[in-house]
Short mmCIF file of C-alpha atoms in Angstrom, two decimals:
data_model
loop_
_atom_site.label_atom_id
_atom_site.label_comp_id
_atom_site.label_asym_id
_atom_site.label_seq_id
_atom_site.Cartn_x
_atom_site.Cartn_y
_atom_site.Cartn_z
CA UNK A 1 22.43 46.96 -38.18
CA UNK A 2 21.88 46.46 -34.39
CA UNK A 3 25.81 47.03 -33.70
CA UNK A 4 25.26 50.56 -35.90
CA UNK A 5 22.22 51.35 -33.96
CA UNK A 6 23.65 50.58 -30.60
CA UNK A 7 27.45 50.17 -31.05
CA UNK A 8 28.12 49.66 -26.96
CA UNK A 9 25.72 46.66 -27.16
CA UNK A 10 27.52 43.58 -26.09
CA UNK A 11 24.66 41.28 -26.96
CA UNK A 12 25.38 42.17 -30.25
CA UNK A 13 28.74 42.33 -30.25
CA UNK A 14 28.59 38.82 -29.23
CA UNK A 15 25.60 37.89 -32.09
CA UNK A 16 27.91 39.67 -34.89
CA UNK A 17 31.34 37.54 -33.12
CA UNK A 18 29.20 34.30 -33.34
CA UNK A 19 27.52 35.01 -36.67
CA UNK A 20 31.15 36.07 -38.15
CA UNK A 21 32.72 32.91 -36.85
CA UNK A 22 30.42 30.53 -38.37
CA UNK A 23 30.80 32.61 -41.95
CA UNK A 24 34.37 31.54 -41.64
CA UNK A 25 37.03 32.56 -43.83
CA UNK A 26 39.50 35.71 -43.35
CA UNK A 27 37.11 38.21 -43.82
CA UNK A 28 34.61 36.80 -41.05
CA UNK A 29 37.14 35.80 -38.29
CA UNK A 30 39.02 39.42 -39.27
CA UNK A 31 35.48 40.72 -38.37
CA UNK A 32 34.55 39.20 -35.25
CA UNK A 33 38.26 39.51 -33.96
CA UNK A 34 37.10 43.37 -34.14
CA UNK A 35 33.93 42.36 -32.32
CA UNK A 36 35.59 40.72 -29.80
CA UNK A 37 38.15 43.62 -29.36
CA UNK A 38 35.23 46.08 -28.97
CA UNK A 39 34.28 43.97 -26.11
CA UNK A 40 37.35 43.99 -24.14
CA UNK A 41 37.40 47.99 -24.63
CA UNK A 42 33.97 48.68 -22.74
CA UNK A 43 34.59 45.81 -20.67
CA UNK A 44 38.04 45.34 -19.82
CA UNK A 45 37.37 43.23 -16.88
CA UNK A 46 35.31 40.41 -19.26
CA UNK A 47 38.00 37.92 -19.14
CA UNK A 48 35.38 35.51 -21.00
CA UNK A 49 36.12 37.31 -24.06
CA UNK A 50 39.87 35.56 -24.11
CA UNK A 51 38.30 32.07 -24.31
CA UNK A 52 36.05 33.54 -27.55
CA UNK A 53 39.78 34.96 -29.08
CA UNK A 54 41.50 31.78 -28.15
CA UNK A 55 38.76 29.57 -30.01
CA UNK A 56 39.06 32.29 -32.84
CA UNK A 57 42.67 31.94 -33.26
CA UNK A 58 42.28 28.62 -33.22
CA UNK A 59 39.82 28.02 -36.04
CA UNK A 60 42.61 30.58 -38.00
CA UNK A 61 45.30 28.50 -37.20
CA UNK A 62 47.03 30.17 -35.15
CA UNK A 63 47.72 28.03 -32.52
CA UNK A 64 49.80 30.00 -30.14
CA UNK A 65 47.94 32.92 -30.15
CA UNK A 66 45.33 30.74 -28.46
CA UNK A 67 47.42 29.36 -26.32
CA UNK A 68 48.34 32.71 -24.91
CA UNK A 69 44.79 33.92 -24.75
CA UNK A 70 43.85 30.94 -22.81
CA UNK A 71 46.86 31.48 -20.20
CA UNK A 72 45.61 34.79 -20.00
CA UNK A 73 42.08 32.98 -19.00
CA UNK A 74 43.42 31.26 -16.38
CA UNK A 75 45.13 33.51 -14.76
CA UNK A 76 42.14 34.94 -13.52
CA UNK A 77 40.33 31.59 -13.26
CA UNK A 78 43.07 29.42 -12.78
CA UNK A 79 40.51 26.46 -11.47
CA UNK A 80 38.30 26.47 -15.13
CA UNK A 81 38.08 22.90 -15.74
CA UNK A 82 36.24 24.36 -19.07
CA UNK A 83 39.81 26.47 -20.24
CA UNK A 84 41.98 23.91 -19.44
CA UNK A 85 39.85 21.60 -21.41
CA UNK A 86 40.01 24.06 -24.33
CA UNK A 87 43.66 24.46 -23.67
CA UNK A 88 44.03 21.26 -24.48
CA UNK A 89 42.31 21.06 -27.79
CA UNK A 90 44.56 23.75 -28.88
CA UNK A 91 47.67 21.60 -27.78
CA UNK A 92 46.49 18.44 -29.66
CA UNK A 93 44.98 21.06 -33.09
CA UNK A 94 49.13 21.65 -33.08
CA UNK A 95 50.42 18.38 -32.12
CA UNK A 96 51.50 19.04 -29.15
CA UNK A 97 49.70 15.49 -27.39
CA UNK A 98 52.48 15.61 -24.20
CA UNK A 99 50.62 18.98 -23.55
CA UNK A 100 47.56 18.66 -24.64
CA UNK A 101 47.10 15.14 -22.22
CA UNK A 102 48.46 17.25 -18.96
CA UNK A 103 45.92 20.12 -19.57
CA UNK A 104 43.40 17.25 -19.57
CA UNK A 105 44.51 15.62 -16.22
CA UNK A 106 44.19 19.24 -14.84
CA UNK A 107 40.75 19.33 -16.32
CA UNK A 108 39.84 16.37 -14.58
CA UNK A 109 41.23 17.54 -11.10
CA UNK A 110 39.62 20.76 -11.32
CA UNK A 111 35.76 19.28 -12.78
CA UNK A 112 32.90 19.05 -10.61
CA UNK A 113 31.77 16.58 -13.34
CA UNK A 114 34.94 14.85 -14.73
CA UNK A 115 32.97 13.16 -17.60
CA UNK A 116 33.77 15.41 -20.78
CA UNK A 117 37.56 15.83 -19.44
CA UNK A 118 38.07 11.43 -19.00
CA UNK A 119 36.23 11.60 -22.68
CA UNK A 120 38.86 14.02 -23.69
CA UNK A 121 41.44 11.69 -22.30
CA UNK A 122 39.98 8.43 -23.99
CA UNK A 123 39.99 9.92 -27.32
CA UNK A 124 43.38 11.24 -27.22
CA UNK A 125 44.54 7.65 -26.11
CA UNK A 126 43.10 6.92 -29.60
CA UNK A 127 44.64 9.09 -31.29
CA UNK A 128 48.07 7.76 -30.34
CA UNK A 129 47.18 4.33 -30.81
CA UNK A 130 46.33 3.29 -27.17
CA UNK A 131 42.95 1.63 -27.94
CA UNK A 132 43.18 -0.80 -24.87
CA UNK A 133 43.49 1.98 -21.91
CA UNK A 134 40.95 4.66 -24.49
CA UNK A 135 38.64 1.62 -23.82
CA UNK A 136 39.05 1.16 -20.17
CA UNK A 137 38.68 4.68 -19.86
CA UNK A 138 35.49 4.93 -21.57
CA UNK A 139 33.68 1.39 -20.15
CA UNK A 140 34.59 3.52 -16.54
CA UNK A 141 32.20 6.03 -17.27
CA UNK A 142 29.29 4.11 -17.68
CA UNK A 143 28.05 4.06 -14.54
CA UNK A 144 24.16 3.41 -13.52
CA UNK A 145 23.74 7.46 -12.48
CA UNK A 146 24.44 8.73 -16.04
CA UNK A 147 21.66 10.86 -17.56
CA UNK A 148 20.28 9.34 -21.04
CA UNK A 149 22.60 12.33 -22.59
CA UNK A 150 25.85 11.56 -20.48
CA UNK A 151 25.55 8.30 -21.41
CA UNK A 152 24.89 9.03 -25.35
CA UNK A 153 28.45 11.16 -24.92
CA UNK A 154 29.94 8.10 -23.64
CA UNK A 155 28.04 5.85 -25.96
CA UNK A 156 29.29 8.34 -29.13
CA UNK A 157 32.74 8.15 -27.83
CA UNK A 158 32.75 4.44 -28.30
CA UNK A 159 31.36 4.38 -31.35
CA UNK A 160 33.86 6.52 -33.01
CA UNK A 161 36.45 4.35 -31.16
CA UNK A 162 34.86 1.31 -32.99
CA UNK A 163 34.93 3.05 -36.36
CA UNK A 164 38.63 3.99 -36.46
CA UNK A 165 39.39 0.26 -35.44
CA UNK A 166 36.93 -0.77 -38.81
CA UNK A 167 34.44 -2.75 -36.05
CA UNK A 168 31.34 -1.26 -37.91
CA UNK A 169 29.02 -3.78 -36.67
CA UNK A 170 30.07 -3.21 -33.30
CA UNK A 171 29.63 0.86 -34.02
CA UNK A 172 26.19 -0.14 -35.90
CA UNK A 173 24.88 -1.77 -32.63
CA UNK A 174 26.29 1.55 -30.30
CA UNK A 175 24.36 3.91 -32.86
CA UNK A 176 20.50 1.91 -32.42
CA UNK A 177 21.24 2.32 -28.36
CA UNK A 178 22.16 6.09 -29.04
CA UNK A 179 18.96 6.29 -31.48
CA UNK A 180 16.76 4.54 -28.51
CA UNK A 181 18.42 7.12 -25.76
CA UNK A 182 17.90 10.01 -27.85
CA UNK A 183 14.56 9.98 -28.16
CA UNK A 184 13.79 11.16 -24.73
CA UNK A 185 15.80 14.24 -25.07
CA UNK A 186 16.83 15.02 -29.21
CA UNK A 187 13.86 16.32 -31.34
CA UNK A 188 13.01 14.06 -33.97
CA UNK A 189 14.64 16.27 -37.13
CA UNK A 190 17.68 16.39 -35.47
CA UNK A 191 17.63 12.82 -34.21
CA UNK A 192 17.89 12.34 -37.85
CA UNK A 193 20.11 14.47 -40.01
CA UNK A 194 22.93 13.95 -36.94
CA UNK A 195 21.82 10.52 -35.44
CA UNK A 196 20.30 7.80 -37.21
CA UNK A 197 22.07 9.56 -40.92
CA UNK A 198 24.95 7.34 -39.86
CA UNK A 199 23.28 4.09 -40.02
CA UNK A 200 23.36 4.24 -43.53
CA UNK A 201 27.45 5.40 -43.84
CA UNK A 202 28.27 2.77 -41.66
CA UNK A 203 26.98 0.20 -43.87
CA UNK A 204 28.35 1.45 -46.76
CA UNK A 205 31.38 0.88 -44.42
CA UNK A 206 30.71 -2.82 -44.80
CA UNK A 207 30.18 -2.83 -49.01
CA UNK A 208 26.39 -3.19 -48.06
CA UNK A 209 25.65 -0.37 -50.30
CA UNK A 210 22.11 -1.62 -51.14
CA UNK A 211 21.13 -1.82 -47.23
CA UNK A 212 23.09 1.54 -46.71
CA UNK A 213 20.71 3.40 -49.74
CA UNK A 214 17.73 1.95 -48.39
CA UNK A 215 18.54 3.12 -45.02
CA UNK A 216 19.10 6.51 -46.43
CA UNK A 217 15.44 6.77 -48.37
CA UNK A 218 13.73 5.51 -45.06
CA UNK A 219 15.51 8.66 -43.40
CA UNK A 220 15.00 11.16 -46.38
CA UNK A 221 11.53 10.44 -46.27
CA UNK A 222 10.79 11.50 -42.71
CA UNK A 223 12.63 14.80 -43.50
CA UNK A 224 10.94 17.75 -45.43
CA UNK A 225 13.33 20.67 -47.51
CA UNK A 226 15.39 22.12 -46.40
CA UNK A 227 16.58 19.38 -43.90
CA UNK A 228 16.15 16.47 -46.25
CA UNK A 229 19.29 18.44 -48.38
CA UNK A 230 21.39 17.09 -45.30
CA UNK A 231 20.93 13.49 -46.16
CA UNK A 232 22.54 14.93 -49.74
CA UNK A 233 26.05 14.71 -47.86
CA UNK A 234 25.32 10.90 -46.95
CA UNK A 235 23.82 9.27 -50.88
CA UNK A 236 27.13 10.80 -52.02
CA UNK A 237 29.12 9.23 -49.81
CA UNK A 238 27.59 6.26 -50.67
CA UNK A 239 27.50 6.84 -54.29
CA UNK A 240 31.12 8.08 -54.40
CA UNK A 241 32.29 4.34 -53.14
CA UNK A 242 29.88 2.56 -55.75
CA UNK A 243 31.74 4.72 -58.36
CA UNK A 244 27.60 5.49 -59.27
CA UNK A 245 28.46 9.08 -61.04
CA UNK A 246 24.84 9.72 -62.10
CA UNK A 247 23.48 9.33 -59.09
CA UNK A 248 26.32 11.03 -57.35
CA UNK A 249 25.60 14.48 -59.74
CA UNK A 250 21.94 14.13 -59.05
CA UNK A 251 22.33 14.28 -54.97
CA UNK A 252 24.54 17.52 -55.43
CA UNK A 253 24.45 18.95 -52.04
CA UNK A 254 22.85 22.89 -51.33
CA UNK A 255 24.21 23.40 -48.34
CA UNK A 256 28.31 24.35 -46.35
CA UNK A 257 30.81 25.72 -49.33
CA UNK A 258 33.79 23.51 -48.38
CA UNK A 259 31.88 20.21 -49.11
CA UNK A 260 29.82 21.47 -52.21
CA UNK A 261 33.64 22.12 -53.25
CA UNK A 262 34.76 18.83 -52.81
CA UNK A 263 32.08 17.34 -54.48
CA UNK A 264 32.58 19.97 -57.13
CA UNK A 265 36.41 18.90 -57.29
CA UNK A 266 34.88 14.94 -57.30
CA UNK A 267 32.45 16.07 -60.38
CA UNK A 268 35.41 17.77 -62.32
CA UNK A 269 37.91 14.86 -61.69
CA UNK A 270 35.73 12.13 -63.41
CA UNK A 271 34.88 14.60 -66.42
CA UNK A 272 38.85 14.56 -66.74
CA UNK A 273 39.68 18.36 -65.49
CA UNK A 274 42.16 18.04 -62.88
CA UNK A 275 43.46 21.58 -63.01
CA UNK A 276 39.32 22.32 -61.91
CA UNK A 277 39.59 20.24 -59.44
CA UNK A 278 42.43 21.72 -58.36
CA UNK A 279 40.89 24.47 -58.11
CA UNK A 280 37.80 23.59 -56.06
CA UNK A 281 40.07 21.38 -53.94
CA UNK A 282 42.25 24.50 -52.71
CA UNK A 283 38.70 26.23 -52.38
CA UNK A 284 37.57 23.64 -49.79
CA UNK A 285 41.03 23.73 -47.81
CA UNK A 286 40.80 27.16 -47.45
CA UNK A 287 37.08 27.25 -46.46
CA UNK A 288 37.67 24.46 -43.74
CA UNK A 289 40.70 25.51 -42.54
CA UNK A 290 38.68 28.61 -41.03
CA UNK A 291 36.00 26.79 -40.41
CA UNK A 292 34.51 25.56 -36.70
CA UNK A 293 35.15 21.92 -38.20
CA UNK A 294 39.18 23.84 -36.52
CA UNK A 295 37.66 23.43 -33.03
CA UNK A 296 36.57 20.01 -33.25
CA UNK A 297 40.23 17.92 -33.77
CA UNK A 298 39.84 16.09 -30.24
CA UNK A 299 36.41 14.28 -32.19
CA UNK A 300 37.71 11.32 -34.05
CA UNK A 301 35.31 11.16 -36.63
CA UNK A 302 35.84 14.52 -38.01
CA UNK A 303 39.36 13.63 -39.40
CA UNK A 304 37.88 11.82 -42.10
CA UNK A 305 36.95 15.31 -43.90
CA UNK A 306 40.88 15.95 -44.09
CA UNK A 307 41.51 12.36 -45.56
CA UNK A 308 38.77 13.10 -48.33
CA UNK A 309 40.69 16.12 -49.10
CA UNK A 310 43.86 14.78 -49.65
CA UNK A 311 42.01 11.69 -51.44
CA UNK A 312 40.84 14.49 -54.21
CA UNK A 313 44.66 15.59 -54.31
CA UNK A 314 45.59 12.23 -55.13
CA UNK A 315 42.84 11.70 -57.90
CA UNK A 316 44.11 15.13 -59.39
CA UNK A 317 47.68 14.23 -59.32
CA UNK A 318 48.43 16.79 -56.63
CA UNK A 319 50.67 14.29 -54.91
CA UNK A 320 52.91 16.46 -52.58
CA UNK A 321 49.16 18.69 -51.59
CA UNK A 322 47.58 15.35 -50.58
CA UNK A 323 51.36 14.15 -48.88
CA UNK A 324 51.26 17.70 -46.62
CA UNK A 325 47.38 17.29 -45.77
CA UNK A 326 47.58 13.94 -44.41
CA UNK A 327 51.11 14.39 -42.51
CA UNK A 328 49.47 17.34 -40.97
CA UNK A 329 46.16 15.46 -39.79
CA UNK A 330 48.90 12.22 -38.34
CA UNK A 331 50.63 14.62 -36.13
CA UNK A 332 47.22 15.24 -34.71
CA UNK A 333 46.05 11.67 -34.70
CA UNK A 334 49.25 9.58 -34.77
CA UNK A 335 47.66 6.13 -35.06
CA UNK A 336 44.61 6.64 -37.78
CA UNK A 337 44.66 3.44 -39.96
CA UNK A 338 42.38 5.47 -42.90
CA UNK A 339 45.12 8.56 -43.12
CA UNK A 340 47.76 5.73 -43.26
CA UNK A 341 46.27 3.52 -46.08
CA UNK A 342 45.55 7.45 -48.24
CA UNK A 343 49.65 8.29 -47.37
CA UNK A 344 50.48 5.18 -48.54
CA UNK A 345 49.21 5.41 -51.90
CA UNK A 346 50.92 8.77 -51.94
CA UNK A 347 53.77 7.22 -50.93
CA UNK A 348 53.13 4.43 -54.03
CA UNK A 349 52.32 7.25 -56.14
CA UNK A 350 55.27 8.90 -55.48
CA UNK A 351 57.61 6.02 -56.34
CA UNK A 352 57.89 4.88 -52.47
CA UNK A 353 57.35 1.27 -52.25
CA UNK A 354 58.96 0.46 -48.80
CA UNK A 355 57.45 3.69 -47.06
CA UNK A 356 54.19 2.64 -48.19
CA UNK A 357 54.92 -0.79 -47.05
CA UNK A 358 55.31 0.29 -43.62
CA UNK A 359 52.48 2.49 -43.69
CA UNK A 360 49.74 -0.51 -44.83
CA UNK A 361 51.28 -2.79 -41.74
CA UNK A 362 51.06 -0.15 -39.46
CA UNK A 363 47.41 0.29 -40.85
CA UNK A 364 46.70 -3.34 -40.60
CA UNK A 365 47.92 -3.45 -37.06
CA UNK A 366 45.41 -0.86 -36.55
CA UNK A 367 42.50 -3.02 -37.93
CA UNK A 368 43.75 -6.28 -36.72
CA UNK A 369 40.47 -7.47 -35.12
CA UNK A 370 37.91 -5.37 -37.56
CA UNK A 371 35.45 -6.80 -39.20
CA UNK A 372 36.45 -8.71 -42.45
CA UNK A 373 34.19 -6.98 -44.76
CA UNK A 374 35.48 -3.77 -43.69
CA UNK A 375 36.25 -1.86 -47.23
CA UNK A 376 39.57 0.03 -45.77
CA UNK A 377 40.50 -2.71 -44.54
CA UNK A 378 40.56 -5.01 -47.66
CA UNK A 379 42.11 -2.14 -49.90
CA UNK A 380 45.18 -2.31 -47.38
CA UNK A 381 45.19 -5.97 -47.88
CA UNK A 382 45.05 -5.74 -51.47
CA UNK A 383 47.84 -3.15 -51.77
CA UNK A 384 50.39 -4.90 -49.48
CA UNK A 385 49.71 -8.08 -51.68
CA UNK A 386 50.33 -6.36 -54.39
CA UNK A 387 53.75 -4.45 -53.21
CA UNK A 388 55.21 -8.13 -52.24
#
């Protein structure tokens, strides 16, 4: 209604972009690509706007067109630490790690604060299996000078370095120093749903699902509706690895259509409907693959969403879905021992002994110093013993 009433209005132009973009799907990146265009025609000159196309072709998929609207960017601002840094993301969101590492090191030339560029740098050392120099990296930045939220950045970084290795206890301990930092600078609601919510996942982590629900109900009951429907996402994460179906249906999340669709898909494969599942699985693909979850592929952690996706394949006998989902995600993150273990029971699945073979070792080599109650962990173990 404001962009009717005042239609040369950039601030909301921008409001109707932002609002579009986290609607997702074609019909909301279609309309604030027309936002955004609106922009550039009474503002020519607002070379800002290509960084807000780039990140919208981005969460569409569309890779190069970001790419192009970035080098536009720069162009003008050739010395943006902040565009080279979303260059970058871009690179890596298409595989493209040689590129997406050299925008990085430009990033880092070019900061006043190098910080979020080395962090950029550390995780994309992780993500082709270069755990030793991602470490170095990040122990650099802790230096005394760090704010309490620098060092949470750095602290976060670690931790989802620790969970990709499987050294939850190592990740548990980073998460009560970021819970302690936080405090002087997170409000308490937020601290949390985002913060202390992954306490409890983490121990599930370790098969201490007793600790992890107990954890959970200590958060829930700090929280009042509608923010207590976040912790929804974690009891069913929980639930889902007890195989506890009742409880699972009862935590039925309210909230984001791509995971109420996976759980949906969950729901309908253990009431024996795989084509439903099906169904709600291709619903959830296509809701996150336009989603701003697309902007976030140089964070670690968020790659799990993609395994859980082609998990659900699996389960529904959608072998080859589940095959091209998780081939996708490893050109992105080369070295992640979870996608490896999921392709490899594709691979068993699909009558492909030796490839899944190699795919638990390289898993394994992953994991070779995490913790021995680590769940992912043991299921690789039990799978190679069983393919010898």
């Amino acid at each position: 209604m404001w962009a009717q009433v005042q239609p040369n209005s950039t601030q909301a132009l921008e409001q109707q972009a932002r609002l579009a973009r986290v609607q997702g799907g074609e019909a909301g990146l279609d309309k604030a690509a027309a936002a955004y265009d609106r922009l550039l025609e009474l503002d020519p000159l607002a070379v800002g706007v290509y960084r807000q196309k780039a990140e919208l072709e981005q969460q569409r998929g569309n890779y190069e067109g970001a790419a192009n609207y970035l080098r536009l960017y720069l162009e003008e601002r050739p010395t943006s630490a902040a565009a080279h840094r979303q260059l970058a993301a871009v690179y890596q969101a298409a595989g493209e790690l040689d590129k997406a590492e050299a925008a990085l090191e430009d990033a880092v030339i070019l900061a006043d604060d190098p910080l979020e560029s080395e962090l950029g740098l550390a995780r994309l050392d992780a993500a082709q299996g270069e755990y030793t120099e991602a470490r170095r990296r990040l122990a650099a930045q802790l230096t005394d000078d760090l704010t309490p939220e620098r060092r949470v950045d750095v602290l976060s970084a670690q931790l989802e370095m620790a969970v990709i290795l499987g050294q939850i206890r190592q990740a548990l301990e980073l998460n009560e120093e970021i819970i302690e930092l936080s405090k002087s600078f997170v409000p308490p609601i937020s601290r949390l749903v985002s913060i202390e919510s992954r306490t409890p996942t983490l121990l599930a982590l370790l098969g201490r699902y007793d600790e992890a629900i107990a954890r959970a109900d200590e958060i829930t009951r700090q929280l009042q509706p509608p923010f207590s429907s976040f912790m929804n996402f974690t009891y069913t994460e929980i639930y889902a690895e007890t195989g506890d179906r009742d409880a699972f249906r009862e935590q039925y999340p309210d909230l984001f259509g791509g995971f109420i669709a996976m759980e949906t898909a969950q729901i309908a494969l253990w009431d024996g409907e795989p084509d439903a599942a099906i169904r709600e699985i291709e619903r959830a693909r296509d809701i996150l693959d336009t989603s701003m979850l697309k902007l976030l592929g140089g964070n670690l952690s968020t790659s799990s969403v993609y395994v859980t996706l082609a998990e659900l394949y699996l389960q529904a006998g959608a072998v080859e879905e589940a095959r091209e989902v998780l081939e996708n995600l490893l050109k992105i993150f080369p070295s992640y021992g979870l996608a490896k273990l999921t392709l490899a029971r594709v691979e068993m699945a699909r009558g492909n002994p030796e490839a899944a073979r190699q795919l638990l070792t390289a898993a394994l080599a992953t994991w070779s110093a995490a913790d021995a109650g680590y769940i992912h962990r043991q299921e690789a173990e039990t799978l190679l013993m069983g393919l010898k």
